[in-house]
PDB file of C-alpha atoms in Angstrom:
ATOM      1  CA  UNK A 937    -110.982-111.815 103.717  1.00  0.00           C
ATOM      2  CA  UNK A 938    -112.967-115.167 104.524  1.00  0.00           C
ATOM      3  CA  UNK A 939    -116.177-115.013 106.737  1.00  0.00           C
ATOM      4  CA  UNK A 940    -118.951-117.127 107.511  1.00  0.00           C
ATOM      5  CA  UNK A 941    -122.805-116.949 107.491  1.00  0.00           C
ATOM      6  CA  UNK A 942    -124.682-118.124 110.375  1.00  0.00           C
ATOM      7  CA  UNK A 943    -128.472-118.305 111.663  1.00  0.00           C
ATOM      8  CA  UNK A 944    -128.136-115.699 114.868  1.00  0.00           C
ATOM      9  CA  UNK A 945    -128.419-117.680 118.175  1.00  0.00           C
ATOM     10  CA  UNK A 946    -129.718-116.261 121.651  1.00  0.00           C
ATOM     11  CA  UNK A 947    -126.032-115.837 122.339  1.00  0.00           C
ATOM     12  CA  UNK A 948    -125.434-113.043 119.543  1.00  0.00           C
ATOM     13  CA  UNK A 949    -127.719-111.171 121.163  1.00  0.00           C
ATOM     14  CA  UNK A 950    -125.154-108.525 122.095  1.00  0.00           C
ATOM     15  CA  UNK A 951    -123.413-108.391 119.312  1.00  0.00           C
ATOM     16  CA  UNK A 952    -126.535-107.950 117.272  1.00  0.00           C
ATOM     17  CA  UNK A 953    -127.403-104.851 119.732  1.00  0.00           C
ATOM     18  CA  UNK A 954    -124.042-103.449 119.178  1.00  0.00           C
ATOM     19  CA  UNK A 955    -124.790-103.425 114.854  1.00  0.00           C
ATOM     20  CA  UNK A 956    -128.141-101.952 115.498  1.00  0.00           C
ATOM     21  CA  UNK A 957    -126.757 -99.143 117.449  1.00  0.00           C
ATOM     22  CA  UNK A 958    -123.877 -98.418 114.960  1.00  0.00           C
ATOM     23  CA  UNK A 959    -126.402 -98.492 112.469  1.00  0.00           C
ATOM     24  CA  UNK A 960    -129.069 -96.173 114.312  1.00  0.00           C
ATOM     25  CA  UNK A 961    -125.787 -93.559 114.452  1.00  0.00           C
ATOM     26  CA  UNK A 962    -124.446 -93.714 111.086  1.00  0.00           C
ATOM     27  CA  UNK A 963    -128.456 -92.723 109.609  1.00  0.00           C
ATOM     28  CA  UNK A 964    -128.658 -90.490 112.508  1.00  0.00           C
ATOM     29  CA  UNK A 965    -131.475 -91.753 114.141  1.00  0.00           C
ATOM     30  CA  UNK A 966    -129.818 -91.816 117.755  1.00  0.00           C
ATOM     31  CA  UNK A 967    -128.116 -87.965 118.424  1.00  0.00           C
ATOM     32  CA  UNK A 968    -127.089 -88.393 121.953  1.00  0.00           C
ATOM     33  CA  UNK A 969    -126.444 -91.439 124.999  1.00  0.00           C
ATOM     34  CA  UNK A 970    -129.519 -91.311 126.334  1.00  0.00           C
ATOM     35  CA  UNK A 971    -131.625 -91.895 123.156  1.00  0.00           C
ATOM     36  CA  UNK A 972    -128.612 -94.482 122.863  1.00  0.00           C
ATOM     37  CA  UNK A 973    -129.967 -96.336 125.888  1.00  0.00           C
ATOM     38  CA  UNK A 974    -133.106 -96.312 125.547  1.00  0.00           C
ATOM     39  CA  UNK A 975    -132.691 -97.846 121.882  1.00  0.00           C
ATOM     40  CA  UNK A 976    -130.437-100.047 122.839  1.00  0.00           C
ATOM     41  CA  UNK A 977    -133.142-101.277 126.005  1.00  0.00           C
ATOM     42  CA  UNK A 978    -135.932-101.837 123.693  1.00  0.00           C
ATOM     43  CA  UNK A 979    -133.759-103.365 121.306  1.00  0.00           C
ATOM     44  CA  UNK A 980    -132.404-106.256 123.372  1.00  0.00           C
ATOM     45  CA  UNK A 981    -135.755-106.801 125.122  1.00  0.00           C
ATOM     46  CA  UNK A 982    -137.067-107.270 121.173  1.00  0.00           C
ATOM     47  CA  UNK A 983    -133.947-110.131 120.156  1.00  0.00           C
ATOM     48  CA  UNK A 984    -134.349-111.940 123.272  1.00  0.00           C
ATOM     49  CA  UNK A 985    -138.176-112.053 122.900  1.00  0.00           C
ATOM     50  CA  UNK A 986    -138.494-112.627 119.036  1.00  0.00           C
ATOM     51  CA  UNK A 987    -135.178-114.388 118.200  1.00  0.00           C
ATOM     52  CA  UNK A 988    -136.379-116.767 120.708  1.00  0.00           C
ATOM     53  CA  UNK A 989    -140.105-117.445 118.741  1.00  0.00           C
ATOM     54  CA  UNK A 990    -139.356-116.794 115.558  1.00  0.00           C
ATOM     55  CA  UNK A 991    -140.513-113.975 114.922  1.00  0.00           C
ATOM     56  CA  UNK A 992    -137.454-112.381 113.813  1.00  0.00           C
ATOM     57  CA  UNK A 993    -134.786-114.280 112.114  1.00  0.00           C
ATOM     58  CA  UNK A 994    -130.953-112.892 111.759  1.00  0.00           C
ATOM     59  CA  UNK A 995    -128.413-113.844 109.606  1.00  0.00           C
ATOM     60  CA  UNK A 996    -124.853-112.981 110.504  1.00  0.00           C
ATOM     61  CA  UNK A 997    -121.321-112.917 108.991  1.00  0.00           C
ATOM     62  CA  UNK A 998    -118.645-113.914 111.513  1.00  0.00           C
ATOM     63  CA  UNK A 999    -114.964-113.168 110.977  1.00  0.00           C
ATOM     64  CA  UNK A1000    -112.190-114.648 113.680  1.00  0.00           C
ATOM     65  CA  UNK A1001    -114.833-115.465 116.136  1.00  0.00           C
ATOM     66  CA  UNK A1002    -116.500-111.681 115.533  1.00  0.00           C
ATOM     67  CA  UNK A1003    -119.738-110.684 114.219  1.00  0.00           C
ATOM     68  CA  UNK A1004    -118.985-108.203 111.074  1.00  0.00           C
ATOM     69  CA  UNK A1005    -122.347-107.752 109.361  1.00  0.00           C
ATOM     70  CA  UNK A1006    -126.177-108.930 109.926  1.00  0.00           C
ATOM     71  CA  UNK A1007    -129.265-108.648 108.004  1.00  0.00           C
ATOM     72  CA  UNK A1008    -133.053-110.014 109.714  1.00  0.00           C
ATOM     73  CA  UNK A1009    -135.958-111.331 108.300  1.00  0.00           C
ATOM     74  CA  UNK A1010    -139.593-110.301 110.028  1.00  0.00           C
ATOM     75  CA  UNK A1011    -142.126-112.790 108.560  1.00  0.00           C
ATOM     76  CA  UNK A1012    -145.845-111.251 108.423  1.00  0.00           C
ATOM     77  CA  UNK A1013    -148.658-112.860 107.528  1.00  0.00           C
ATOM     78  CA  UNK A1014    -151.316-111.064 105.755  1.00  0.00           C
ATOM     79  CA  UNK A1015    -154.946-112.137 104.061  1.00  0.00           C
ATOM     80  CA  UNK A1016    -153.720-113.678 101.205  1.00  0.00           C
ATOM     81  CA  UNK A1017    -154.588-111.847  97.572  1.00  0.00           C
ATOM     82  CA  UNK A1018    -153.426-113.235  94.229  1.00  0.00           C
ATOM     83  CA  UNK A1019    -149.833-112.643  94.263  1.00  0.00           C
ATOM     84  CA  UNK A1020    -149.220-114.247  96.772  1.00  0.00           C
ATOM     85  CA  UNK A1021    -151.832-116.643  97.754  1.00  0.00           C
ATOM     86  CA  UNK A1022    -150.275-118.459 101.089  1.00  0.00           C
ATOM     87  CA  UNK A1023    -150.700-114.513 102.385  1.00  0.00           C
ATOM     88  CA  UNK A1024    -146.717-114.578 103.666  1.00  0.00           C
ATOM     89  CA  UNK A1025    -144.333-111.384 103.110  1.00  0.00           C
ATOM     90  CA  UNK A1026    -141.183-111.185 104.632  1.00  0.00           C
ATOM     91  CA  UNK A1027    -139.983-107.575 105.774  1.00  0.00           C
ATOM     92  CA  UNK A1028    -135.871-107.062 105.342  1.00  0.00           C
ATOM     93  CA  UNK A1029    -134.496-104.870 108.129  1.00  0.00           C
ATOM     94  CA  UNK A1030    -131.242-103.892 110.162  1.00  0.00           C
ATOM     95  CA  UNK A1031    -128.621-104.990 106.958  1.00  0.00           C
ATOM     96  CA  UNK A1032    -125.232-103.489 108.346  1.00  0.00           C
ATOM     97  CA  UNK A1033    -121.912-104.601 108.236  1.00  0.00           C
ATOM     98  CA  UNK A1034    -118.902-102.953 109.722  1.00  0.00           C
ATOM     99  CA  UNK A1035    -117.488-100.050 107.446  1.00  0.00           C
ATOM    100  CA  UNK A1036    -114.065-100.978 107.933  1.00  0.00           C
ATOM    101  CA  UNK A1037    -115.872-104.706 105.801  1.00  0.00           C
ATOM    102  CA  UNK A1038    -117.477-103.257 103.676  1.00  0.00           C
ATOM    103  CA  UNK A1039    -117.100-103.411  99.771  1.00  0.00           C
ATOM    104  CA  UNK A1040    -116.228-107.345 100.713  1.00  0.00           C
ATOM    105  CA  UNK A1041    -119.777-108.550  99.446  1.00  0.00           C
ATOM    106  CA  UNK A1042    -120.790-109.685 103.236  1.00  0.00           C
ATOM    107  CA  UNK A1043    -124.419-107.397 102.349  1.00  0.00           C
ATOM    108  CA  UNK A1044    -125.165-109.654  99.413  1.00  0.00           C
ATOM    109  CA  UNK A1045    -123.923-112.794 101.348  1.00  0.00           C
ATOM    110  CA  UNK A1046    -126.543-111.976 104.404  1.00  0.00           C
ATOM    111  CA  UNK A1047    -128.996-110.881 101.646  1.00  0.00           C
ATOM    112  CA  UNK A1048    -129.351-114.155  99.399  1.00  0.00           C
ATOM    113  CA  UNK A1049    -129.363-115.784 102.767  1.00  0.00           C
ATOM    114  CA  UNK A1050    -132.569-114.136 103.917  1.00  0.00           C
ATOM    115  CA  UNK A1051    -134.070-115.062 100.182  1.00  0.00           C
ATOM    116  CA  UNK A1052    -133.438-118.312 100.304  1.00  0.00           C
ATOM    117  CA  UNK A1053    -134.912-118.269 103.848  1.00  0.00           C
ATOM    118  CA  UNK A1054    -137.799-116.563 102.491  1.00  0.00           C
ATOM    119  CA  UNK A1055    -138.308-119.011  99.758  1.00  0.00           C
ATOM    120  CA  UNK A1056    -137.721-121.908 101.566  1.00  0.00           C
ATOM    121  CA  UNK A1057    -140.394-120.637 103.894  1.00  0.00           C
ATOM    122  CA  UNK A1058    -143.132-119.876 101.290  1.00  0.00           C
ATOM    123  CA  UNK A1059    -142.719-116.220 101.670  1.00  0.00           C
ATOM    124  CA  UNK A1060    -144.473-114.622  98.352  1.00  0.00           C
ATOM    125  CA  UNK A1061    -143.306-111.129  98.478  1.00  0.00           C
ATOM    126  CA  UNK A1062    -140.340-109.569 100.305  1.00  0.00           C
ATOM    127  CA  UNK A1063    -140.161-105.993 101.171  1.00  0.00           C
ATOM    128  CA  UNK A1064    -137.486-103.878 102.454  1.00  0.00           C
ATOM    129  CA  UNK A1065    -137.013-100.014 102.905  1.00  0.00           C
ATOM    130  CA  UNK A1066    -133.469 -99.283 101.176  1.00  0.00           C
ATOM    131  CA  UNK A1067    -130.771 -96.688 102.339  1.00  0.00           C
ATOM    132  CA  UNK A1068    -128.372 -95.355  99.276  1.00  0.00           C
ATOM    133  CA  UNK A1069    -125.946 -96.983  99.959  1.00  0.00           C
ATOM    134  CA  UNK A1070    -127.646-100.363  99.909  1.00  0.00           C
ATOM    135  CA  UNK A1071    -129.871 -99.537  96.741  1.00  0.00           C
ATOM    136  CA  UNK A1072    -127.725-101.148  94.152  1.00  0.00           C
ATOM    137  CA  UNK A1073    -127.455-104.481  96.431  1.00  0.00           C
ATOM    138  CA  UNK A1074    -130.927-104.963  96.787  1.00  0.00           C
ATOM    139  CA  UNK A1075    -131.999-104.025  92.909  1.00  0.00           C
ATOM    140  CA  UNK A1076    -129.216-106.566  91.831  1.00  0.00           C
ATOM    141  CA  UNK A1077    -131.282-109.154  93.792  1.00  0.00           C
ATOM    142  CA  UNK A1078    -134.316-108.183  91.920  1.00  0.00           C
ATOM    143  CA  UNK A1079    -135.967-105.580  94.271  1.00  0.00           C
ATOM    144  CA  UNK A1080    -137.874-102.840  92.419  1.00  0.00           C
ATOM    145  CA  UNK A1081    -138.716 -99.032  93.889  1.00  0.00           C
ATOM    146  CA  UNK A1082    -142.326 -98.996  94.721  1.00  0.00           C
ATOM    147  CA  UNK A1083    -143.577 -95.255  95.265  1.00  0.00           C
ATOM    148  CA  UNK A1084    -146.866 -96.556  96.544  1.00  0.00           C
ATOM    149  CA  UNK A1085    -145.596 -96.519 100.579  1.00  0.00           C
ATOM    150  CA  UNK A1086    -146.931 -94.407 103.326  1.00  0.00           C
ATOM    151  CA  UNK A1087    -146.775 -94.816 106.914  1.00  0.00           C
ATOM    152  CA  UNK A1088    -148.400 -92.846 110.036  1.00  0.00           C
ATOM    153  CA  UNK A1089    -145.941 -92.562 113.304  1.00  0.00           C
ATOM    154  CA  UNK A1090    -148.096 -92.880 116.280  1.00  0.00           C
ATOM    155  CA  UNK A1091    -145.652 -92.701 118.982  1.00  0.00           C
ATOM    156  CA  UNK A1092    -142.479 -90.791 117.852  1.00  0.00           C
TER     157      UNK A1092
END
């Protein structure tokens, strides 16, 4: 099956909402319609704002005029440190593609496209949280397990 990878555009913006909510189901992180909604609300508020500035770049694979699979870059900047002295990481989120394409290498298409955006961008360290299934995609790329992590939810 042939597909194509693309820079999202302002116009994708539905489509892209439509991946993020299949992929918020499949982990289980939306149970019902109305978390649906409200997910789906903030989400398209957040692609019209930051696909707009920048912020948030997506890459997507298109098949026969439909979008099959996406993967977005969040570029932070950061005090640099010695690793990385320009102080730019790049955060990897929302990497879905359709089940029914999957096992078509459309992930590690949309992946090497947000590293070579990332590179070609002077990003010095990319980070990503990985799901199972996507494990063995992201350590082929190079991506090591880090057990350093922590977070604190504020508002959930």
């Amino acid at each position: 099956m042939e597909f194509d990878l693309r820079r999202a555009k302002q116009s994708d913006v539905e489509s892209l909402l439509e991946l993020r909510i299949e992929l918020l189901q499949e982990v289980g992180n939306i149970k019902n319609q109305e978390e649906m909604e409200r997910v789906r609300s903030a989400n398209k508020m957040y692609y019209e704002k930051h696909l707009n500035n920048g912020d948030y770049i997506s890459f997507v694979a298109e098949s026969q005029g439909k979008i099959i699979g996406t993967c977005g870059l969040i570029l932070i900047m950061r005090p640099p440190y010695l690793l990385n002295l320009l102080g730019i990481d790049a955060y990897i989120t929302n990497v879905y593609t359709i089940p029914n394409y999957r096992g078509m290498g459309i992930a590690t298409a949309l992946m090497d496209n947000c590293i070579e955006f990332a590179k070609s961008n002077n990003v010095g360290r990319i980070i990503l949280n990985a799901s199972t299934d996507g494990k063995s995609v992201y350590e082929k790329r190079g991506f090591i397990l880090r057990k350093s992590a922590m977070e604190l939810v504020l508002n959930g």
